[in-house]
Every structure is written in structure tokens, then in C-alpha cells.
Amino acid sequence: MENILVIDFGGQYSRLIARRIRELRVYSELIPYDTPLEEIKEKKPSGLVFSGSPSSILSKTKRPLRIDKRIFSLGIPVLGICYGMQLIASLLDGAVTSSGRNEYGKTKIKLDVESLLFSGLKQVETCWMSHKDSVLKVPSSFKVIASTHSLPVAGFEETAKHIYGIQFHPEVIHTPSGMDILNNFLFNICKCSPTWTMVSIIENQVSKIKRKVKDGRVICALSGGVDSSVAAILVNKAVGNRLTCIFVDQGLLRKGEDIQVKKTFRENFKINLVHIKAKDRFLNKLKGVTDPEKKRKIIGNEFIRIFEEEAKKIKGADFLVQGTLYSDVIESGTRDAARIKSHHNVAGLPEDMKLKLIEPLRMLFKDEVRKIGIELGLPDELVWRQPFPGPGLAIRIIGDVTEEKLEILKKADSIVLEEIRRAGLYKRIWQSFAILPCIKSVGVMGDERSYAYPIVIRAVNSEDAMTADWVKLPYDVLERISNKIINKVDGVNRVVYDISSKPPSTIEWE
Ligand code: XMP
């Protein structure tokens, strides 16, 4: 498959570069800067992009991140962005300086529109800069193709070797013509064709799964979230009724979710679905447990136990579907070792199950998974479902989980979602939900003193859940949510809004 490799030097926008290239319908992957040259060659890339980096070419304390210089003799077009450009200059016979040319933010830039990279652009454009070092001298046979008032070399090219560098970031929205520049690199310079579409991904995956599974049987742990649902539908397209989905309903799901999962999979897609109602089993295990980590472990273990029991009943299952996403793959390579919370995932199944894995979404970002879901005909409700943690509402009930608290939280949560939807905000918010803390406060209702639970509303926006900002919900939406919860949910007399971001808070409360 035609592909562009983004060589990742740890820049904050590396992932965004790959996403932008994919938006232009060319497949792109991120690979670490120290990937051996042989491996790079094996992937047969049509082009390479060197990303930005927190590292400095000129650092005397830390060794700057480099790449094998022989990469330039492979004949593959290269685009260096920011640090990537400086790296090209320093690997070849150019020079980099740190002498007072810092630039941050939007800057006017003069472009040589004769360059293939800037073809169709205006002579003066706006771009986004974020750098301390800059190129002082271009390598011999290179030509300067962009400059700003304070930066004589903001872009260069070597057309015979197809090597290009730009000091600014075309991948961010603050560079309005950034997509045109990437477009020029992909199609004018790398000679790619825009063939990477949702339809082509589906066809590709379906034939891959067919080849892998042959006449074997497949099982899938279905959570009802978008990732496992899309993965299941894709696999179903490839193997039909040799797929069985196991939906372990721990009783900790949002209101109405179980009904919708059953309807979608059994009725719309005619998929074999084993629906395990295990609410009592989970609540019994959770009785009196208040420690968040213990709650997570109990739920995770119980889930695996039930899944294994059910999987054994399916004779001859050889494969297991997982909804692993590309962000999980990238992060597992770089994730900080400090454990904040032990995440329970339907993906966290034991290795000794001896099932071979099928991960059809492994190279996809969340928004691409959603697009595939739409293409496959999954209902909007499911495709746009906000992320939901594996341990479910149990980690949104602070302290011990009881049937009474579950009922309160489910009702309050469905009001939050209903009002967020009514305000047209649902798709624009990463997650919005209710939390039930384990305290009570005094209120007055109908002239009577009340002593009841508060409900906390949490709404955050995020790209990948690693960081998140609290959403500035309009006051009238907050007011409607508050009034409705207090009036309709017995046992609640107060509603508060969580205005903390991640870090230092986390998205979930436990
Ligand atoms: P935190 O609370 O760590 O959450 O900021 C980050 C994202 O992960 C979700 N989350 C989980 N997802 N299993 C999951 O599959 C889990 O155990 C789990 N805990 C948190 C959370 O909803 C947010 O999107």
C-alpha cells in the first residue's frame, strides 16, 4: 500500500502530521526516529516526513535525536518540518544557529511559488512558527524557498534529490494553506494517488481477515462502545456467522445501552450475540468495596472469568477480535510507566487464552473508526457514542456501589446526556456524564429539610484522553440539567459542575 512515513522525533504535532496526510487520502504511519534503515526500506514509503522535536540540534547537554544520513540516498522524497528541517541542514553540509531568531505563533511568510511545494499558493501567506533554533546556511545545492522578516531561511529545497524543509508547521490549523503544502508534497513531489478511502480500508481489512481466519471461528468481546462495535461489524463482513460476539452486561452500563447493543447486533446485522446478564454477580463482588483500584480489579477479573466461561462454550474458536486503536499502539511504545489507574478494558483479556488476535482497527485513529462505522451502516447513536470506561458506572459512584446508587446515577446521567444532545453539543464534547459522590448535604425541598446526594456533572474536551479541558457549558444548559436532575431524581438535592482539567485531575473520578 502506498504510504508516507512520519519519522517521529518526539514533536508535539507528529501524530497530527500523520492524520493530516490521511485526511488527504494517503495512508501514513508514525515510526520512531531510530527505526533501522532496512525496516524503513521494507515499508516502501512514497515519501518521508521528519517531524519536529523538543530536542535541539545544538544541545550540548543532551545528544540530539538523529537519523542515519544514508536515508537521503534512498531516492525517497523527504519533507523536514521544524526540527526536521534543521536536522536535514545539519546532516548535510548546512548550519543551524540558535542566535536570537525565536519565533512563536502566527507569522507572515514570503514563499517562492515556483517551488513545487508551494505551487498554487500566494507569494505571502500566514504560517505557524514555534522554534528556537533555525537554519543559518542551507546545504550546498539547496535553494531557499521561504523567508520571514526575522528568518532568512524558512524553507529550502533540493529538487534533484527531492528534499524539502520548512521551518513552520503546515499541519496546524493556524497555517491556513498548510493542507495545500502537504497536498503538494504528496501529489506533486511524492507522486502519490489519493486512494486511501474508508471504502478501501474496509475492503482491505475484509480480505486480510478472510485470509487469516480461513474457515476458523472468531469470538469478540463486545462492550457496546464504538471501537469494539466497528471491529465486530468488520469481522462479520469477512466471516459472517462464524463470528460470535459476547456481550457481558455487568449492570454498570448507561441507561438503554444494553437494549441498543442487542437491537443493533441481533436485529440490524444478524450477528450471533451472546448477551450475559451479570449484574447481580458484579454487584455481589463489589459489595462494600470502596477502594477504586480494588473495584477496578474486581470488575476486570470478573469480566475475564465470565468471558472465558462463555468462550469455552463456543466450540473451536481460534481467533479473538480486539478493538485496539492506533493511539493505543503509539502510546504503548512511549507511555510513562507511572500507573495512575489500572485501566480495565475489554481488550485486557488473558494471554493464556491461546486465541490468535484480530485487530482490524490497529492502524486507525478514533475519527477514522467513526467514519468506517458510518460506512458500515452502524447507527449514529453507536458511532458517535462518547467513550465509556470498561468498569462502567462503578467508577462514577464514589465509594461502594449499591443498586440504589446505580439507579440514581443512571437517571441523572441520562438527563445530562439528554440535555447535552438537546443543546446540539453531544458530538462536540469528548465526554459528558454524571458522577455520584459518597456524601450527602442538606437542602430544602417543599418547605422540608432534605439530606441527600449531590450529583457532579463532568464535561471535557480532549483529543486522545491523555489531556483534557473542562468544557465551558452554557449556563442555561447547566441550569436545565440541574433543575431536571433535582426535580426528577429521587435522592438528589444538589448539582455541581466539575471545573478541573487533566492534568492535574483525571477525566473519571476514580
Ligand atoms: P482518566 O480518568 O484516566 O480516563 O483520565 C481517560 C479515559 O479513559 C477512560 N477510562 C477507561 N477506559 N477502561 C477503559 O476502557 C478503564 O478502566 C478506564 N478508565 C478510564 C475514561 O473514560 C477516559 O475516556
mmCIF file of C-alpha atoms and ligand atoms in Angstrom, residues 223 296 340-347 386-392 395-396 430-431 433 458 460 462 464-468 502 505-510, ligand 1:
data_model
loop_
_atom_site.group_PDB
_atom_site.id
_atom_site.type_symbol
_atom_site.label_atom_id
_atom_site.label_comp_id
_atom_site.label_asym_id
_atom_site.label_seq_id
_atom_site.Cartn_x
_atom_site.Cartn_y
_atom_site.Cartn_z
ATOM 1 C CA SER A 223 -18.583 -3.607 25.056
ATOM 2 C CA ARG A 296 -11.395 -1.864 39.027
ATOM 3 C CA ILE A 340 -2.280 6.331 37.575
ATOM 4 C CA LYS A 341 -5.193 3.927 37.276
ATOM 5 C CA SER A 342 -5.285 0.302 36.257
ATOM 6 C CA HIS A 343 -7.440 0.572 33.176
ATOM 7 C CA HIS A 344 -9.799 -2.260 32.616
ATOM 8 C CA ASN A 345 -10.521 -2.815 29.011
ATOM 9 C CA VAL A 346 -12.409 -5.458 27.146
ATOM 10 C CA ALA A 347 -9.049 -5.709 25.406
ATOM 11 C CA GLN A 386 -18.822 9.116 23.792
ATOM 12 C CA PRO A 387 -16.039 6.971 25.273
ATOM 13 C CA PHE A 388 -17.101 4.989 28.324
ATOM 14 C CA PRO A 389 -14.770 3.257 30.786
ATOM 15 C CA GLY A 390 -14.647 -0.549 30.975
ATOM 16 C CA PRO A 391 -15.601 -0.628 34.680
ATOM 17 C CA GLY A 392 -18.654 1.466 33.768
ATOM 18 C CA ILE A 395 -16.079 4.169 38.912
ATOM 19 C CA ARG A 396 -18.527 7.055 38.726
ATOM 20 C CA TRP A 430 -15.401 14.255 24.167
ATOM 21 C CA GLN A 431 -17.227 13.023 27.271
ATOM 22 C CA PHE A 433 -21.534 12.454 32.257
ATOM 23 C CA ARG A 458 -18.358 16.465 34.231
ATOM 24 C CA VAL A 460 -14.433 17.509 28.986
ATOM 25 C CA SER A 462 -9.886 16.034 24.567
ATOM 26 C CA ASP A 464 -6.969 11.396 22.961
ATOM 27 C CA ALA A 465 -7.922 11.363 26.682
ATOM 28 C CA MET A 466 -4.280 11.877 27.700
ATOM 29 C CA THR A 467 -5.054 15.516 28.479
ATOM 30 C CA ALA A 468 -8.456 17.173 28.730
ATOM 31 C CA LYS A 502 -6.498 16.876 33.133
ATOM 32 C CA SER A 505 -7.323 15.876 37.603
ATOM 33 C CA THR A 506 -8.279 12.825 35.592
ATOM 34 C CA ILE A 507 -11.392 12.543 33.465
ATOM 35 C CA GLU A 508 -13.059 9.914 35.647
ATOM 36 C CA TRP A 509 -13.212 10.434 39.389
ATOM 37 C CA GLU A 510 -11.860 7.006 40.290
HETATM 38 P P1 XMP B 1 -8.851 9.073 33.071
HETATM 39 O O1 XMP B 1 -9.895 9.006 34.133
HETATM 40 O O2 XMP B 1 -7.665 8.206 33.332
HETATM 41 O O3 XMP B 1 -9.535 8.483 31.769
HETATM 42 O O4 XMP B 1 -8.467 10.480 32.742
HETATM 43 C C1 XMP B 1 -9.014 8.581 30.470
HETATM 44 C C2 XMP B 1 -10.003 7.966 29.503
HETATM 45 O O5 XMP B 1 -10.067 6.557 29.709
HETATM 46 C C3 XMP B 1 -11.381 6.173 30.081
HETATM 47 N N1 XMP B 1 -11.194 5.151 31.102
HETATM 48 C C4 XMP B 1 -11.212 3.840 30.836
HETATM 49 N N2 XMP B 1 -11.441 3.169 29.690
HETATM 50 N N3 XMP B 1 -11.183 1.148 30.826
HETATM 51 C C5 XMP B 1 -11.445 1.808 29.702
HETATM 52 O O6 XMP B 1 -11.690 1.169 28.671
HETATM 53 C C6 XMP B 1 -10.929 1.751 32.009
HETATM 54 O O7 XMP B 1 -10.690 1.102 33.023
HETATM 55 C C7 XMP B 1 -10.953 3.168 32.018
HETATM 56 N N4 XMP B 1 -10.765 4.107 32.995
HETATM 57 C C8 XMP B 1 -10.902 5.318 32.396
HETATM 58 C C9 XMP B 1 -12.059 7.422 30.562
HETATM 59 O O8 XMP B 1 -13.479 7.362 30.423
HETATM 60 C C10 XMP B 1 -11.429 8.461 29.683
HETATM 61 O O9 XMP B 1 -12.015 8.461 28.388
#
